[in-house]
mmCIF file of C-alpha atoms and ligand atoms in Angstrom:
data_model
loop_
_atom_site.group_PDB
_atom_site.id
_atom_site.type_symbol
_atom_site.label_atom_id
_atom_site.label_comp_id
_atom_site.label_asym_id
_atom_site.label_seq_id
_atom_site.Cartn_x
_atom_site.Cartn_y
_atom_site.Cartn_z
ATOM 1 C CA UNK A 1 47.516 134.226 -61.816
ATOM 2 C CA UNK A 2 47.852 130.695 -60.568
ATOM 3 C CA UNK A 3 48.890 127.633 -63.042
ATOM 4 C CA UNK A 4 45.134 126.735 -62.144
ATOM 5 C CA UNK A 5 43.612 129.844 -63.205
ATOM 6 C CA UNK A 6 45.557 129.477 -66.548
ATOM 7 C CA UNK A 7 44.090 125.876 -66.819
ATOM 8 C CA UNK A 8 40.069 127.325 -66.051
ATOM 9 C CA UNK A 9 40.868 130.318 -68.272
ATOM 10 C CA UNK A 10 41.999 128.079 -71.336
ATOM 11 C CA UNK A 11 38.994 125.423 -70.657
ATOM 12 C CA UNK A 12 36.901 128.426 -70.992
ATOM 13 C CA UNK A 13 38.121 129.844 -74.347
ATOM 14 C CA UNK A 14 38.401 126.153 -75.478
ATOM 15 C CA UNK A 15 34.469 125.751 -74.856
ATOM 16 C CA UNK A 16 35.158 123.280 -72.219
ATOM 17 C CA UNK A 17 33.371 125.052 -69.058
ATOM 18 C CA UNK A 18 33.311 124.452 -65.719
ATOM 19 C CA UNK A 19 30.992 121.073 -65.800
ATOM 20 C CA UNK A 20 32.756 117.620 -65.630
ATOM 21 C CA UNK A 21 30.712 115.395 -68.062
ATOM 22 C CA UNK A 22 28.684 113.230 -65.947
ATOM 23 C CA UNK A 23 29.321 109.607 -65.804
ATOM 24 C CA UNK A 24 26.103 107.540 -66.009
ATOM 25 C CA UNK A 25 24.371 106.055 -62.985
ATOM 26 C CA UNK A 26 25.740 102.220 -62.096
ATOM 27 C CA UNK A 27 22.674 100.315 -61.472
ATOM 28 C CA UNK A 28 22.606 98.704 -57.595
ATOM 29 C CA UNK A 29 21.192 95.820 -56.676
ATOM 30 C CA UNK A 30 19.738 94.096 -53.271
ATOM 31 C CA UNK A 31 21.629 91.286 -53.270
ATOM 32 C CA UNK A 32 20.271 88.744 -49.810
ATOM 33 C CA UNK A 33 23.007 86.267 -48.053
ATOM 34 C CA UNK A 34 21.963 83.407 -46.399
ATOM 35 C CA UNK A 35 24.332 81.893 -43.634
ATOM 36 C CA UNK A 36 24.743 78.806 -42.689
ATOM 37 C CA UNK A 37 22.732 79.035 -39.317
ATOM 38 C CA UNK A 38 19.983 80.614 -41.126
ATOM 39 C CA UNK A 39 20.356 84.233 -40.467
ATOM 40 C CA UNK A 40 20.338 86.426 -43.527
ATOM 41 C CA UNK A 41 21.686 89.926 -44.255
ATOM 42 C CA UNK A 42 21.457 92.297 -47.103
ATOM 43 C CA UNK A 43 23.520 94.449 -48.685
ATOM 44 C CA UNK A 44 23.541 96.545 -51.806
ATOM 45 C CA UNK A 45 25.515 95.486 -55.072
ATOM 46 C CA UNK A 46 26.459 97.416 -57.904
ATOM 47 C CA UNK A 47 26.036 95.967 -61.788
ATOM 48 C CA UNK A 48 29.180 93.404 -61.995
ATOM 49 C CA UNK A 49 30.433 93.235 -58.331
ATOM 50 C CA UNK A 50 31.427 90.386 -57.307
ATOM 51 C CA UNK A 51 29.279 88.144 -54.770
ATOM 52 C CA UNK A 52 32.762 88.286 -52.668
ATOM 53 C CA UNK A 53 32.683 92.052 -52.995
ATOM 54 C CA UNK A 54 29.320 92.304 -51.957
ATOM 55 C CA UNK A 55 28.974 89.941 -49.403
ATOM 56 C CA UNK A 56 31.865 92.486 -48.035
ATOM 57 C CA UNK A 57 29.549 95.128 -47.308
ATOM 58 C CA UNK A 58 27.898 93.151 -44.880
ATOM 59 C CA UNK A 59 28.783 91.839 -41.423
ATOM 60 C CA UNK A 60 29.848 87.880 -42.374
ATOM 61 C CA UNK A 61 31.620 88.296 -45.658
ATOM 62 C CA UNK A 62 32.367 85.082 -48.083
ATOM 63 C CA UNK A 63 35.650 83.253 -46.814
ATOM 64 C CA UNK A 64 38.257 83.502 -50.108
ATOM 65 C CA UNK A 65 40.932 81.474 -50.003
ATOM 66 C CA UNK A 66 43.354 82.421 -53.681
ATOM 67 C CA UNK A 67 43.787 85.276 -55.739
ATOM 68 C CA UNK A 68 43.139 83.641 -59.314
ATOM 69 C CA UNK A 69 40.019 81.438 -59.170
ATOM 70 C CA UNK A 70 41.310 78.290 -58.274
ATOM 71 C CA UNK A 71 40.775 77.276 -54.608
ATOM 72 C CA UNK A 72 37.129 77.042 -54.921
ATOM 73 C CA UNK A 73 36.805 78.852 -51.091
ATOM 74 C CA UNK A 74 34.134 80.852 -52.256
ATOM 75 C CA UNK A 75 31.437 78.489 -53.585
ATOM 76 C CA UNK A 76 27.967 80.148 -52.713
ATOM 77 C CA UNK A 77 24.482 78.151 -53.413
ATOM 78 C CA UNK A 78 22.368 80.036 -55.666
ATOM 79 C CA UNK A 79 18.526 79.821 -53.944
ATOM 80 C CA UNK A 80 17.162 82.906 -56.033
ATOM 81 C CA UNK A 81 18.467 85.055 -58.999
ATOM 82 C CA UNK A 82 20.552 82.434 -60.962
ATOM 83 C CA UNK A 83 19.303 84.341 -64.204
ATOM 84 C CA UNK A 84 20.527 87.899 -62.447
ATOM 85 C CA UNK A 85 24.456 86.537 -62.087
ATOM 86 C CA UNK A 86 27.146 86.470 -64.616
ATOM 87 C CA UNK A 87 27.410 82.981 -66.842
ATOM 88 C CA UNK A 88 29.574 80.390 -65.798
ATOM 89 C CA UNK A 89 32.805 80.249 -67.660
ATOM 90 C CA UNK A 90 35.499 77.696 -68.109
ATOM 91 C CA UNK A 91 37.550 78.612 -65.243
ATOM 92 C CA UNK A 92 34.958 78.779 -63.122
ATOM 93 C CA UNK A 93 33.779 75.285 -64.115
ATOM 94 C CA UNK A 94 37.051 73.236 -63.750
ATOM 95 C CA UNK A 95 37.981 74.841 -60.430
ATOM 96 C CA UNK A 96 34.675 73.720 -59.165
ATOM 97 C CA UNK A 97 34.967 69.868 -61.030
ATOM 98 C CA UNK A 98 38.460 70.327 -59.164
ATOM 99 C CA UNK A 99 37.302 71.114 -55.691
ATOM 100 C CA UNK A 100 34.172 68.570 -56.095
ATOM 101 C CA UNK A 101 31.592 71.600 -55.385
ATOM 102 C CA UNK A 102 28.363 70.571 -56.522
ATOM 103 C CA UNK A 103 27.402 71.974 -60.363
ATOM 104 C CA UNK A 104 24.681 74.133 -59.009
ATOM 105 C CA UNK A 105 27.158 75.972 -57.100
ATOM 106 C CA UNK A 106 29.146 79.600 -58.439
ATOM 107 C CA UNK A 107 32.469 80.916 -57.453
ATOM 108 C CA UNK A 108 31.629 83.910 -55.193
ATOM 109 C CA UNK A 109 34.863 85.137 -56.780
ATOM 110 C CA UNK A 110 33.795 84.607 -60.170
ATOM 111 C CA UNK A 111 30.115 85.798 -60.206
ATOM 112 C CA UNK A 112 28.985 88.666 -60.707
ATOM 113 C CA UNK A 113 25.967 90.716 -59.840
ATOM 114 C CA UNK A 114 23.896 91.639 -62.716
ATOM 115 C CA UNK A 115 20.275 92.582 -61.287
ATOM 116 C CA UNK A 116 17.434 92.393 -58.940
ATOM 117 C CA UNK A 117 16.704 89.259 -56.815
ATOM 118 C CA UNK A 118 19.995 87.280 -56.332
ATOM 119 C CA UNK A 119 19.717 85.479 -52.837
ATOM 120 C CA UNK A 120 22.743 82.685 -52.202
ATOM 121 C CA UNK A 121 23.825 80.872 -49.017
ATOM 122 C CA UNK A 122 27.192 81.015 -48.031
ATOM 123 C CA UNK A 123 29.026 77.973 -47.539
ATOM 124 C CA UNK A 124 32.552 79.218 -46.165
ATOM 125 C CA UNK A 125 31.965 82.500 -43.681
ATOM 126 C CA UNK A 126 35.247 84.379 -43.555
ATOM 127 C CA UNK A 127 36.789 83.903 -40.275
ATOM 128 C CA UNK A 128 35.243 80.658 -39.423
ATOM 129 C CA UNK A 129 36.876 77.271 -40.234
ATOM 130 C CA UNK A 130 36.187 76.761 -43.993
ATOM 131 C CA UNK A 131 33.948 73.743 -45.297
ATOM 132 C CA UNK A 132 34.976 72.103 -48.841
ATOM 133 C CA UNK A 133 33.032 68.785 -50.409
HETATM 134 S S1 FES B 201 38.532 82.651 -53.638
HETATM 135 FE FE1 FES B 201 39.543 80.940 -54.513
HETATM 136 S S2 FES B 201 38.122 80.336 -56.031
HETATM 137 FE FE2 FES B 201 37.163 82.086 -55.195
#
C-alpha cells in the first residue's frame, strides 16, 4: 500500500470520505470598459476584483503605473455602477487630491467590483502614452 492509500484509508475510518467540501460560488459580474476612442469591451468580473484586474481580461487593459496606490495611473471615470464598486477610502482619496484627478474619478487599482452594471471609461490604456490632469 502506497503512503496515499494510507491517507484515503484513514480519511475513511475518520468519517472524512472522498468529497472535498465545496467552496461556495464567487458571484461574477459584467463589468463594460469604455475607451477613449469610444469603443467598448466587456469582460467578466468576479465579487472584489479589481477594475485593473478586470479590465485585464480584455484586449486594452488599464495602464498602472505603482505597486501601492500612489501614482494615480489608473484613474477610471465611473459612467454607470458607482453604487456596485467598493467605497472610496483614504488612500484612495489623497493619491487622487495628489495627482489632481477629478473627485468623481476611482483608482482602477483601488476599486473593486461588487455587482451588476459597473461601466467606466478608461483614461490611461496600457501600452499607450499615459494621460494625467
Ligand atoms: S496603479 Fe498607481 S495608483 Fe493605481
Amino acid at each position: 500500500m502506497t503512503p496515499f492509500g494510507i491517507r484515503k484509508k484513514l480519511k475513511a475510518l475518520l468519517g472524512g470520505g472522498s468529497k472535498a467540501p465545496q467552496k461556495p460560488a464567487v458571484p461574477k459580474y459584467t463589468v463594460t470598459f469604455e475607451l477613449p476612442d469610444g469603443s467598448t469591451f466587456e469582460v467578466s468580473a468576479k465579487k472584489g476584483d479589481s477594475l485593473v484586474l478586470a479590465s485585464g481580461r480584455g484586449a486594452s487593459p488599464i495602464a498602472t503605473g505603482c505597486a501601492d496606490s500612489t501614482c494615480g495611473t489608473c484613474h477610471v471615470e465611473v459612467l454607470a455602477g458607482a453604487e456596485m464598486l467598493s467605497p472610496e477610502d483614504d488612500a484612495e482619496r489623497n493619491t487622487k487630491a495628489e495627482n489632481k484627478i477629478p473627485e468623481a474619478n476611482r483608482l482602477g487599482c483601488r476599486t473593486e467590483v461588487l455587482g451588476e452594471g459597473v461601466r467606466a471609461k478608461i483614461v490611461n490604456v496600457f501600452g499607450e502614452e499615459a494621460y494625467m490632469p
